[in-house]
Tab-separated table of N, CA and C in Angstrom:
chain	number	residue	atom	x	y	z
A	1	UNK	N	-28.732	83.107	12.388
A	1	UNK	CA	-29.939	82.317	12.305
A	1	UNK	C	-30.748	82.696	11.070
A	2	UNK	N	-30.657	83.931	10.651
A	2	UNK	CA	-31.384	84.394	9.467
A	2	UNK	C	-31.062	83.525	8.259
A	3	UNK	N	-29.804	83.103	8.162
A	3	UNK	CA	-29.368	82.284	7.042
A	3	UNK	C	-30.200	81.003	6.918
A	4	UNK	N	-30.628	80.465	8.043
A	4	UNK	CA	-31.336	79.191	8.034
A	4	UNK	C	-32.827	79.318	8.328
A	5	UNK	N	-33.367	80.509	8.201
A	5	UNK	CA	-34.778	80.693	8.551
A	5	UNK	C	-35.703	79.850	7.670
A	6	UNK	N	-35.335	79.635	6.408
A	6	UNK	CA	-36.184	78.824	5.523
A	6	UNK	C	-36.151	77.352	5.933
A	7	UNK	N	-34.997	76.890	6.427
A	7	UNK	CA	-34.909	75.513	6.925
A	7	UNK	C	-35.790	75.359	8.160
A	8	UNK	N	-35.774	76.354	9.028
A	8	UNK	CA	-36.639	76.321	10.214
A	8	UNK	C	-38.110	76.343	9.814
A	9	UNK	N	-38.436	77.130	8.800
A	9	UNK	CA	-39.816	77.165	8.300
A	9	UNK	C	-40.241	75.784	7.810
A	10	UNK	N	-39.343	75.111	7.064
A	10	UNK	CA	-39.666	73.780	6.563
A	10	UNK	C	-39.905	72.824	7.731
A	11	UNK	N	-39.027	72.876	8.726
A	11	UNK	CA	-39.170	71.988	9.882
A	11	UNK	C	-40.485	72.232	10.613
A	12	UNK	N	-40.864	73.484	10.749
A	12	UNK	CA	-42.129	73.819	11.422
A	12	UNK	C	-43.336	73.298	10.652
A	13	UNK	N	-43.229	73.302	9.323
A	13	UNK	CA	-44.337	72.858	8.480
A	13	UNK	C	-44.397	71.335	8.325
A	14	UNK	N	-43.309	70.628	8.690
A	14	UNK	CA	-43.240	69.178	8.481
A	14	UNK	C	-42.761	68.442	9.734
A	15	UNK	N	-43.419	68.640	10.868
A	15	UNK	CA	-42.943	68.001	12.106
A	15	UNK	C	-42.941	66.473	12.034
A	16	UNK	N	-43.840	65.904	11.249
A	16	UNK	CA	-43.888	64.440	11.144
A	16	UNK	C	-42.635	63.892	10.481
A	17	UNK	N	-42.085	64.624	9.521
A	17	UNK	CA	-40.838	64.214	8.867
A	17	UNK	C	-39.661	64.343	9.827
A	18	UNK	N	-39.635	65.437	10.574
A	18	UNK	CA	-38.560	65.659	11.542
A	18	UNK	C	-38.597	64.571	12.613
A	19	UNK	N	-39.782	64.238	13.101
A	19	UNK	CA	-39.934	63.230	14.157
A	19	UNK	C	-39.413	61.855	13.747
A	20	UNK	N	-39.422	61.555	12.461
A	20	UNK	CA	-38.908	60.266	11.979
A	20	UNK	C	-37.416	60.107	12.254
A	21	UNK	N	-36.733	61.215	12.533
A	21	UNK	CA	-35.285	61.207	12.726
A	21	UNK	C	-34.900	61.409	14.191
A	22	UNK	N	-35.807	61.100	15.102
A	22	UNK	CA	-35.539	61.272	16.528
A	22	UNK	C	-34.267	60.552	16.962
A	23	UNK	N	-33.399	61.256	17.688
A	23	UNK	CA	-32.129	60.706	18.145
A	23	UNK	C	-31.016	60.803	17.125
A	24	UNK	N	-31.299	61.328	15.955
A	24	UNK	CA	-30.314	61.445	14.870
A	24	UNK	C	-29.911	62.901	14.655
A	25	UNK	N	-28.766	63.071	14.023
A	25	UNK	CA	-28.341	64.378	13.533
A	25	UNK	C	-28.911	64.532	12.132
A	26	UNK	N	-29.409	65.717	11.810
A	26	UNK	CA	-29.955	65.973	10.479
A	26	UNK	C	-29.380	67.263	9.908
A	27	UNK	N	-29.313	67.299	8.590
A	27	UNK	CA	-28.957	68.503	7.850
A	27	UNK	C	-30.199	68.900	7.069
A	28	UNK	N	-30.613	70.157	7.219
A	28	UNK	CA	-31.884	70.612	6.659
A	28	UNK	C	-31.664	71.840	5.778
A	29	UNK	N	-32.370	71.861	4.649
A	29	UNK	CA	-32.429	73.043	3.791
A	29	UNK	C	-33.890	73.473	3.709
A	30	UNK	N	-34.148	74.486	2.914
A	30	UNK	CA	-35.535	74.913	2.729
A	30	UNK	C	-36.359	73.867	1.991
A	31	UNK	N	-35.689	72.865	1.414
A	31	UNK	CA	-36.386	71.798	0.710
A	31	UNK	C	-36.571	70.534	1.524
A	32	UNK	N	-36.021	70.517	2.734
A	32	UNK	CA	-36.197	69.351	3.590
A	32	UNK	C	-34.899	68.807	4.144
A	33	UNK	N	-34.997	67.622	4.711
A	33	UNK	CA	-33.843	66.953	5.301
A	33	UNK	C	-33.033	66.329	4.173
A	34	UNK	N	-31.760	66.713	4.078
A	34	UNK	CA	-30.903	66.226	2.998
A	34	UNK	C	-29.891	65.202	3.475
A	35	UNK	N	-29.721	65.066	4.792
A	35	UNK	CA	-28.814	64.060	5.343
A	35	UNK	C	-29.222	63.770	6.776
A	36	UNK	N	-28.979	62.528	7.196
A	36	UNK	CA	-29.303	62.108	8.554
A	36	UNK	C	-28.282	61.071	8.981
A	37	UNK	N	-27.893	61.098	10.256
A	37	UNK	CA	-26.940	60.113	10.742
A	37	UNK	C	-26.861	60.102	12.250
A	38	UNK	N	-26.112	59.138	12.766
A	38	UNK	CA	-25.962	58.994	14.211
A	38	UNK	C	-24.986	59.992	14.813
A	39	UNK	N	-24.177	60.636	13.969
A	39	UNK	CA	-23.183	61.587	14.474
A	39	UNK	C	-23.018	62.734	13.483
A	40	UNK	N	-22.461	63.817	13.976
A	40	UNK	CA	-22.187	64.958	13.099
A	40	UNK	C	-21.184	64.585	12.006
A	41	UNK	N	-20.099	63.844	12.321
A	41	UNK	CA	-19.195	63.436	11.240
A	41	UNK	C	-19.882	62.586	10.163
A	42	UNK	N	-20.824	61.746	10.564
A	42	UNK	CA	-21.555	60.933	9.584
A	42	UNK	C	-22.389	61.819	8.661
A	43	UNK	N	-23.072	62.801	9.225
A	43	UNK	CA	-23.872	63.730	8.416
A	43	UNK	C	-22.963	64.531	7.493
A	44	UNK	N	-21.832	64.976	8.007
A	44	UNK	CA	-20.875	65.732	7.200
A	44	UNK	C	-20.382	64.897	6.023
A	45	UNK	N	-20.127	63.620	6.255
A	45	UNK	CA	-19.681	62.722	5.192
A	45	UNK	C	-20.750	62.561	4.114
A	46	UNK	N	-21.996	62.407	4.522
A	46	UNK	CA	-23.103	62.296	3.561
A	46	UNK	C	-23.192	63.573	2.724
A	47	UNK	N	-23.068	64.718	3.391
A	47	UNK	CA	-23.134	65.992	2.667
A	47	UNK	C	-22.010	66.098	1.642
A	48	UNK	N	-20.787	65.714	2.034
A	48	UNK	CA	-19.657	65.774	1.095
A	48	UNK	C	-19.930	64.905	-0.129
A	49	UNK	N	-20.469	63.704	0.090
A	49	UNK	CA	-20.781	62.817	-1.040
A	49	UNK	C	-21.819	63.439	-1.970
A	50	UNK	N	-22.675	64.289	-1.419
A	50	UNK	CA	-23.699	64.970	-2.221
A	50	UNK	C	-23.191	66.291	-2.797
A	51	UNK	N	-21.917	66.621	-2.530
A	51	UNK	CA	-21.355	67.865	-3.035
A	51	UNK	C	-21.800	69.088	-2.258
A	52	UNK	N	-22.210	68.887	-1.010
A	52	UNK	CA	-22.677	69.989	-0.167
A	52	UNK	C	-21.707	70.198	0.993
A	53	UNK	N	-21.801	71.367	1.619
A	53	UNK	CA	-20.980	71.700	2.782
A	53	UNK	C	-21.887	71.975	3.974
A	54	UNK	N	-21.304	71.895	5.169
A	54	UNK	CA	-22.064	72.222	6.375
A	54	UNK	C	-22.611	73.638	6.313
A	55	UNK	N	-21.880	74.540	5.645
A	55	UNK	CA	-22.333	75.929	5.523
A	55	UNK	C	-23.604	76.060	4.682
A	56	UNK	N	-23.908	75.027	3.882
A	56	UNK	CA	-25.075	75.065	2.992
A	56	UNK	C	-26.376	74.685	3.692
A	57	UNK	N	-26.269	74.164	4.913
A	57	UNK	CA	-27.429	73.578	5.585
A	57	UNK	C	-27.494	74.019	7.043
A	58	UNK	N	-28.629	73.753	7.662
A	58	UNK	CA	-28.754	73.894	9.106
A	58	UNK	C	-28.636	72.486	9.678
A	59	UNK	N	-27.778	72.312	10.675
A	59	UNK	CA	-27.560	70.996	11.269
A	59	UNK	C	-28.024	71.022	12.716
A	60	UNK	N	-28.718	69.963	13.107
A	60	UNK	CA	-29.171	69.857	14.495
A	60	UNK	C	-29.378	68.397	14.846
A	61	UNK	N	-29.397	68.120	16.133
A	61	UNK	CA	-29.763	66.780	16.592
A	61	UNK	C	-31.239	66.818	16.958
A	62	UNK	N	-32.000	65.940	16.345
A	62	UNK	CA	-33.434	65.846	16.628
A	62	UNK	C	-33.593	65.043	17.915
A	63	UNK	N	-34.262	65.601	18.902
A	63	UNK	CA	-34.424	64.859	20.153
A	63	UNK	C	-35.340	63.644	19.976
A	64	UNK	N	-35.029	62.596	20.749
A	64	UNK	CA	-35.954	61.461	20.815
A	64	UNK	C	-37.185	61.922	21.581
A	65	UNK	N	-38.212	61.146	21.539
A	65	UNK	CA	-39.461	61.499	22.240
A	65	UNK	C	-39.230	61.726	23.734
A	66	UNK	N	-38.240	61.021	24.318
A	66	UNK	CA	-37.983	61.138	25.753
A	66	UNK	C	-36.930	62.192	26.092
A	67	UNK	N	-36.491	62.968	25.101
A	67	UNK	CA	-35.499	64.023	25.310
A	67	UNK	C	-36.125	65.390	25.083
A	68	UNK	N	-35.490	66.393	25.660
A	68	UNK	CA	-35.893	67.771	25.389
A	68	UNK	C	-34.948	68.357	24.359
A	69	UNK	N	-35.449	69.320	23.584
A	69	UNK	CA	-34.612	69.983	22.599
A	69	UNK	C	-33.811	71.084	23.272
A	70	UNK	N	-32.526	71.128	22.935
A	70	UNK	CA	-31.664	72.202	23.408
A	70	UNK	C	-31.346	73.103	22.237
A	71	UNK	N	-31.347	74.387	22.467
A	71	UNK	CA	-31.006	75.344	21.413
A	71	UNK	C	-30.066	76.387	21.977
A	72	UNK	N	-29.105	76.771	21.169
A	72	UNK	CA	-28.144	77.800	21.553
A	72	UNK	C	-28.195	78.909	20.519
A	73	UNK	N	-28.211	80.142	20.989
A	73	UNK	CA	-28.217	81.270	20.053
A	73	UNK	C	-27.018	82.144	20.292
């Protein structure tokens, strides 16, 4: 988790941006959301087109307003 602490910091500081992606998968860096899609393969494809890898980002599904967030450590 330490690897992605800056991405988590960005998400905490910009909840309004994160909320715009409710129900979507997102890839986040310390600079913000760099990819968004309906599925993990879709996000992975966007990242590849940008020359990035899943290892370069933190990936999560943003819950819709009517969903709860699940986290695994």
